Amino acid sequence: HQGGSAPATPYASTLVAKIPSGALLVADFDAAALQARVTGLSKLGTALGGETAVYVSPGEPIPSVTLVTHPADPQAAADALDKAFSGLGSSTGSSSGLGAILGNLHLYHAIDGGTLIASTSQQAIADFQGGGSKLAGDSAFKDATSAASMPAETNGFVYVNLQAALPLVEGLAGLMGAKLPAGIQADLAPLQSLSAYATTSGDETSFTVFVGIQ
């Protein structure tokens, strides 16, 4: 538990009805509230706004990463993200491993009304804007958040589909020339999901973390 004189206001996520189902990881938060509490995030200024989500979706050869936010000036935020992303690959100074992977990534974005969608995959943007299956109806997400007793309104949440994500982590490690320790796959196999969320009661903010095990 963490006390606070001005706790963030709980909200019901609207983005779970738009994020495509099958997401490996989702972090959903109130950008203004988080920037006010986390040192360093205030530097993002108006690049983020309103309910914001960062999520990872399956992809080849590596998963895609998508940011959805509601900044005051979506175009200015998109330009700032493009500028920050442009030097990401070259900053590693490597032609192999992680540096090569980052160097080959591109950032795409779309502005839909007041919503900015930025992703390393054009398909991920199309899936967000499309009418396919969404996270709110994803059985793995519903099972995980139900088991964690996550309420409809939170101060933000994180969800990880460990069962689907761990094999991809192993594959990504192989692309970077690394190898996971022997036996770790068997040790982690029972892990199904991780759900974490924050709620407020009075002037206290509570954090709950739940790991689903088969």
mmCIF file of C-alpha atoms in Angstrom:
data_model
loop_
_atom_site.group_PDB
_atom_site.id
_atom_site.type_symbol
_atom_site.label_atom_id
_atom_site.label_comp_id
_atom_site.label_asym_id
_atom_site.label_seq_id
_atom_site.Cartn_x
_atom_site.Cartn_y
_atom_site.Cartn_z
ATOM 1 C CA HIS A 1 0.000 0.000 0.000
ATOM 2 C CA GLN A 2 1.150 3.523 -0.743
ATOM 3 C CA GLY A 3 -0.480 6.539 0.856
ATOM 4 C CA GLY A 4 -1.001 9.745 -1.073
ATOM 5 C CA SER A 5 -2.770 13.022 -0.468
ATOM 6 C CA ALA A 6 -4.085 13.170 -4.029
ATOM 7 C CA PRO A 7 -4.588 9.662 -5.416
ATOM 8 C CA ALA A 8 -5.322 9.228 -9.095
ATOM 9 C CA THR A 9 -8.938 8.861 -10.165
ATOM 10 C CA PRO A 10 -9.966 5.296 -11.072
ATOM 11 C CA TYR A 11 -11.240 4.812 -14.617
ATOM 12 C CA ALA A 12 -12.813 2.104 -16.730
ATOM 13 C CA SER A 13 -10.539 1.274 -19.655
ATOM 14 C CA THR A 14 -12.008 2.010 -23.076
ATOM 15 C CA LEU A 15 -8.932 0.763 -24.925
ATOM 16 C CA VAL A 16 -9.550 -2.900 -24.007
ATOM 17 C CA ALA A 17 -12.426 -2.719 -26.495
ATOM 18 C CA LYS A 18 -10.019 -1.601 -29.242
ATOM 19 C CA ILE A 19 -6.740 -3.431 -28.549
ATOM 20 C CA PRO A 20 -6.708 -6.630 -30.654
ATOM 21 C CA SER A 21 -7.096 -9.951 -28.868
ATOM 22 C CA GLY A 22 -4.020 -12.139 -28.498
ATOM 23 C CA ALA A 23 -1.856 -9.402 -26.975
ATOM 24 C CA LEU A 24 1.165 -10.750 -25.138
ATOM 25 C CA LEU A 25 1.556 -7.748 -22.834
ATOM 26 C CA VAL A 26 -0.626 -4.725 -22.121
ATOM 27 C CA ALA A 27 0.114 -1.750 -19.862
ATOM 28 C CA ASP A 28 -2.840 0.626 -19.575
ATOM 29 C CA PHE A 29 -2.615 3.850 -17.551
ATOM 30 C CA ASP A 30 -3.715 7.451 -17.123
ATOM 31 C CA ALA A 31 -0.829 9.370 -18.687
ATOM 32 C CA ALA A 32 -1.284 12.571 -16.680
ATOM 33 C CA ALA A 33 -1.515 10.733 -13.364
ATOM 34 C CA LEU A 34 1.530 8.583 -14.107
ATOM 35 C CA GLN A 35 3.658 11.527 -15.255
ATOM 36 C CA ALA A 36 2.852 13.326 -12.010
ATOM 37 C CA ARG A 37 4.087 10.385 -9.941
ATOM 38 C CA VAL A 38 6.992 8.857 -11.860
ATOM 39 C CA THR A 39 10.234 10.822 -11.990
ATOM 40 C CA GLY A 40 11.409 11.363 -15.543
ATOM 41 C CA LEU A 41 8.094 10.802 -17.287
ATOM 42 C CA SER A 42 7.225 14.484 -16.976
ATOM 43 C CA LYS A 43 9.813 15.079 -19.726
ATOM 44 C CA LEU A 44 7.366 13.485 -22.149
ATOM 45 C CA GLY A 45 5.296 16.657 -21.818
ATOM 46 C CA THR A 46 2.319 16.562 -24.159
ATOM 47 C CA ALA A 47 3.497 13.486 -26.084
ATOM 48 C CA LEU A 48 1.107 11.386 -23.997
ATOM 49 C CA GLY A 49 -2.370 12.208 -22.791
ATOM 50 C CA GLY A 50 -5.526 10.649 -21.387
ATOM 51 C CA GLU A 51 -5.890 6.880 -21.212
ATOM 52 C CA THR A 52 -2.713 5.443 -22.715
ATOM 53 C CA ALA A 53 -1.738 1.875 -23.511
ATOM 54 C CA VAL A 54 1.441 0.173 -24.619
ATOM 55 C CA TYR A 55 0.965 -3.371 -25.844
ATOM 56 C CA VAL A 56 2.942 -6.147 -27.508
ATOM 57 C CA SER A 57 1.407 -8.366 -30.184
ATOM 58 C CA PRO A 58 2.749 -11.548 -31.810
ATOM 59 C CA GLY A 59 4.696 -10.919 -35.012
ATOM 60 C CA GLU A 60 7.445 -12.232 -37.274
ATOM 61 C CA PRO A 61 10.349 -12.253 -36.842
ATOM 62 C CA ILE A 62 9.731 -10.348 -33.608
ATOM 63 C CA PRO A 63 6.587 -9.148 -31.800
ATOM 64 C CA SER A 64 5.258 -5.670 -32.556
ATOM 65 C CA VAL A 65 5.020 -2.876 -29.994
ATOM 66 C CA THR A 66 2.162 -0.389 -30.179
ATOM 67 C CA LEU A 67 1.443 2.823 -28.285
ATOM 68 C CA VAL A 68 -2.054 4.329 -28.146
ATOM 69 C CA THR A 69 -2.534 7.684 -26.455
ATOM 70 C CA HIS A 70 -4.638 10.867 -26.537
ATOM 71 C CA PRO A 71 -2.232 13.832 -26.561
ATOM 72 C CA ALA A 72 -3.343 17.448 -26.763
ATOM 73 C CA ASP A 73 -1.613 17.742 -30.169
ATOM 74 C CA PRO A 74 -1.489 14.287 -31.850
ATOM 75 C CA GLN A 75 0.595 15.461 -34.828
ATOM 76 C CA ALA A 76 3.222 17.124 -32.630
ATOM 77 C CA ALA A 77 3.345 13.984 -30.486
ATOM 78 C CA ALA A 78 3.804 11.824 -33.603
ATOM 79 C CA ASP A 79 6.655 14.042 -34.792
ATOM 80 C CA ALA A 80 8.328 13.814 -31.360
ATOM 81 C CA LEU A 81 8.044 10.024 -31.372
ATOM 82 C CA ASP A 82 9.486 9.829 -34.892
ATOM 83 C CA LYS A 83 12.454 11.936 -33.817
ATOM 84 C CA ALA A 84 13.071 9.851 -30.700
ATOM 85 C CA PHE A 85 12.748 6.572 -32.618
ATOM 86 C CA SER A 86 14.982 7.573 -35.522
ATOM 87 C CA GLY A 87 18.177 7.259 -33.494
ATOM 88 C CA LEU A 88 17.224 4.128 -31.574
ATOM 89 C CA GLY A 89 18.899 1.554 -33.806
ATOM 90 C CA SER A 90 22.039 3.571 -34.546
ATOM 91 C CA SER A 91 22.540 4.371 -30.864
ATOM 92 C CA THR A 92 23.365 0.732 -30.153
ATOM 93 C CA GLY A 93 26.390 0.875 -32.438
ATOM 94 C CA SER A 94 26.024 -2.789 -33.343
ATOM 95 C CA SER A 95 25.392 -4.616 -36.603
ATOM 96 C CA SER A 96 24.320 -7.827 -34.881
ATOM 97 C CA GLY A 97 22.118 -8.974 -32.032
ATOM 98 C CA LEU A 98 19.809 -6.413 -30.447
ATOM 99 C CA GLY A 99 21.406 -3.519 -32.346
ATOM 100 C CA ALA A 100 20.632 -5.112 -35.700
ATOM 101 C CA ILE A 101 17.048 -5.847 -34.661
ATOM 102 C CA LEU A 102 16.435 -2.286 -33.482
ATOM 103 C CA GLY A 103 18.147 -0.861 -36.544
ATOM 104 C CA ASN A 104 15.716 -2.693 -38.819
ATOM 105 C CA LEU A 105 12.603 -1.521 -37.012
ATOM 106 C CA HIS A 106 10.401 1.250 -38.371
ATOM 107 C CA LEU A 107 7.831 3.377 -36.567
ATOM 108 C CA TYR A 108 4.462 3.826 -38.204
ATOM 109 C CA HIS A 109 1.652 5.976 -36.908
ATOM 110 C CA ALA A 110 -1.930 6.971 -37.551
ATOM 111 C CA ILE A 111 -4.046 9.760 -36.102
ATOM 112 C CA ASP A 112 -7.702 8.899 -35.570
ATOM 113 C CA GLY A 113 -9.514 11.940 -34.205
ATOM 114 C CA GLY A 114 -7.702 12.727 -30.970
ATOM 115 C CA THR A 115 -6.087 9.298 -30.777
ATOM 116 C CA LEU A 116 -2.483 8.685 -31.780
ATOM 117 C CA ILE A 117 -1.565 5.097 -32.661
ATOM 118 C CA ALA A 118 2.152 4.463 -33.119
ATOM 119 C CA SER A 119 3.549 1.005 -33.785
ATOM 120 C CA THR A 120 6.460 -0.947 -35.169
ATOM 121 C CA SER A 121 3.913 -2.702 -37.402
ATOM 122 C CA GLN A 122 1.469 -1.246 -39.914
ATOM 123 C CA GLN A 123 -0.648 -4.364 -39.500
ATOM 124 C CA ALA A 124 -0.915 -3.716 -35.766
ATOM 125 C CA ILE A 125 -2.347 -0.265 -36.472
ATOM 126 C CA ALA A 126 -4.864 -1.742 -38.926
ATOM 127 C CA ASP A 127 -5.853 -4.379 -36.367
ATOM 128 C CA PHE A 128 -6.404 -1.695 -33.714
ATOM 129 C CA GLN A 129 -8.613 0.333 -36.014
ATOM 130 C CA GLY A 130 -10.383 -2.707 -37.461
ATOM 131 C CA GLY A 131 -13.404 -4.589 -36.215
ATOM 132 C CA GLY A 132 -11.796 -7.942 -35.402
ATOM 133 C CA SER A 133 -11.623 -9.704 -32.046
ATOM 134 C CA LYS A 134 -10.628 -7.387 -29.210
ATOM 135 C CA LEU A 135 -8.884 -7.769 -25.864
ATOM 136 C CA ALA A 136 -12.118 -7.273 -23.916
ATOM 137 C CA GLY A 137 -13.371 -10.562 -25.378
ATOM 138 C CA ASP A 138 -10.037 -12.419 -25.207
ATOM 139 C CA SER A 139 -10.561 -15.534 -23.068
ATOM 140 C CA ALA A 140 -6.989 -15.509 -21.724
ATOM 141 C CA PHE A 141 -7.324 -11.858 -20.674
ATOM 142 C CA LYS A 142 -10.747 -12.389 -19.114
ATOM 143 C CA ASP A 143 -9.602 -15.479 -17.216
ATOM 144 C CA ALA A 144 -6.470 -13.744 -15.916
ATOM 145 C CA THR A 145 -8.158 -10.540 -14.773
ATOM 146 C CA SER A 146 -11.086 -12.437 -13.275
ATOM 147 C CA ALA A 147 -8.746 -14.688 -11.290
ATOM 148 C CA ALA A 148 -6.959 -11.548 -10.070
ATOM 149 C CA SER A 149 -10.321 -9.997 -9.067
ATOM 150 C CA MET A 150 -9.496 -6.912 -11.112
ATOM 151 C CA PRO A 151 -12.394 -4.428 -10.838
ATOM 152 C CA ALA A 152 -13.969 -2.614 -13.779
ATOM 153 C CA GLU A 153 -12.324 0.642 -12.653
ATOM 154 C CA THR A 154 -8.635 0.828 -11.741
ATOM 155 C CA ASN A 155 -5.838 3.386 -11.642
ATOM 156 C CA GLY A 156 -4.064 1.382 -14.353
ATOM 157 C CA PHE A 157 -3.193 -2.232 -15.012
ATOM 158 C CA VAL A 158 -0.600 -4.536 -16.540
ATOM 159 C CA TYR A 159 -1.441 -7.888 -18.132
ATOM 160 C CA VAL A 160 1.013 -10.465 -19.462
ATOM 161 C CA ASN A 161 0.057 -13.678 -21.247
ATOM 162 C CA LEU A 162 3.025 -15.655 -19.928
ATOM 163 C CA GLN A 163 2.007 -18.895 -21.611
ATOM 164 C CA ALA A 164 2.201 -17.288 -25.054
ATOM 165 C CA ALA A 165 5.014 -14.834 -24.338
ATOM 166 C CA LEU A 166 7.670 -17.141 -22.912
ATOM 167 C CA PRO A 167 8.249 -19.168 -26.117
ATOM 168 C CA LEU A 168 8.624 -15.899 -28.026
ATOM 169 C CA VAL A 169 11.151 -14.643 -25.467
ATOM 170 C CA GLU A 170 13.175 -17.794 -26.094
ATOM 171 C CA GLY A 171 12.995 -17.222 -29.857
ATOM 172 C CA LEU A 172 14.023 -13.584 -29.491
ATOM 173 C CA ALA A 173 16.969 -14.635 -27.331
ATOM 174 C CA GLY A 174 18.034 -16.973 -30.141
ATOM 175 C CA LEU A 175 17.900 -14.120 -32.678
ATOM 176 C CA MET A 176 20.242 -12.148 -30.456
ATOM 177 C CA GLY A 177 22.642 -15.085 -30.148
ATOM 178 C CA ALA A 178 21.731 -15.767 -26.525
ATOM 179 C CA LYS A 179 20.513 -18.974 -24.940
ATOM 180 C CA LEU A 180 18.253 -19.262 -21.941
ATOM 181 C CA PRO A 181 19.589 -21.306 -19.001
ATOM 182 C CA ALA A 182 18.974 -25.037 -19.233
ATOM 183 C CA GLY A 183 15.753 -26.134 -17.579
ATOM 184 C CA ILE A 184 14.235 -22.659 -17.362
ATOM 185 C CA GLN A 185 11.563 -23.519 -19.930
ATOM 186 C CA ALA A 186 10.332 -26.421 -17.812
ATOM 187 C CA ASP A 187 10.480 -24.300 -14.656
ATOM 188 C CA LEU A 188 8.383 -21.533 -16.209
ATOM 189 C CA ALA A 189 5.964 -23.768 -18.119
ATOM 190 C CA PRO A 190 3.281 -23.755 -15.380
ATOM 191 C CA LEU A 191 3.027 -19.957 -15.477
ATOM 192 C CA GLN A 192 -0.085 -18.831 -17.360
ATOM 193 C CA SER A 193 -0.476 -15.114 -16.813
ATOM 194 C CA LEU A 194 0.407 -12.082 -14.736
ATOM 195 C CA SER A 195 -2.109 -9.386 -13.807
ATOM 196 C CA ALA A 196 -1.261 -6.284 -11.795
ATOM 197 C CA TYR A 197 -3.438 -3.286 -11.059
ATOM 198 C CA ALA A 198 -3.785 -0.271 -8.803
ATOM 199 C CA THR A 199 -6.925 0.873 -6.976
ATOM 200 C CA THR A 200 -7.695 3.651 -4.524
ATOM 201 C CA SER A 201 -9.666 3.783 -1.309
ATOM 202 C CA GLY A 202 -9.799 7.116 0.455
ATOM 203 C CA ASP A 203 -6.277 8.505 0.362
ATOM 204 C CA GLU A 204 -4.571 5.141 -0.128
ATOM 205 C CA THR A 205 -3.519 3.470 -3.347
ATOM 206 C CA SER A 206 -3.295 -0.310 -3.312
ATOM 207 C CA PHE A 207 -1.335 -2.457 -5.751
ATOM 208 C CA THR A 208 -2.325 -6.052 -6.505
ATOM 209 C CA VAL A 209 -0.190 -8.554 -8.412
ATOM 210 C CA PHE A 210 -1.550 -11.982 -9.345
ATOM 211 C CA VAL A 211 0.262 -14.784 -11.178
ATOM 212 C CA GLY A 212 -1.849 -17.526 -12.704
ATOM 213 C CA ILE A 213 -0.368 -21.028 -12.502
ATOM 214 C CA GLN A 214 -1.629 -24.129 -14.269
#
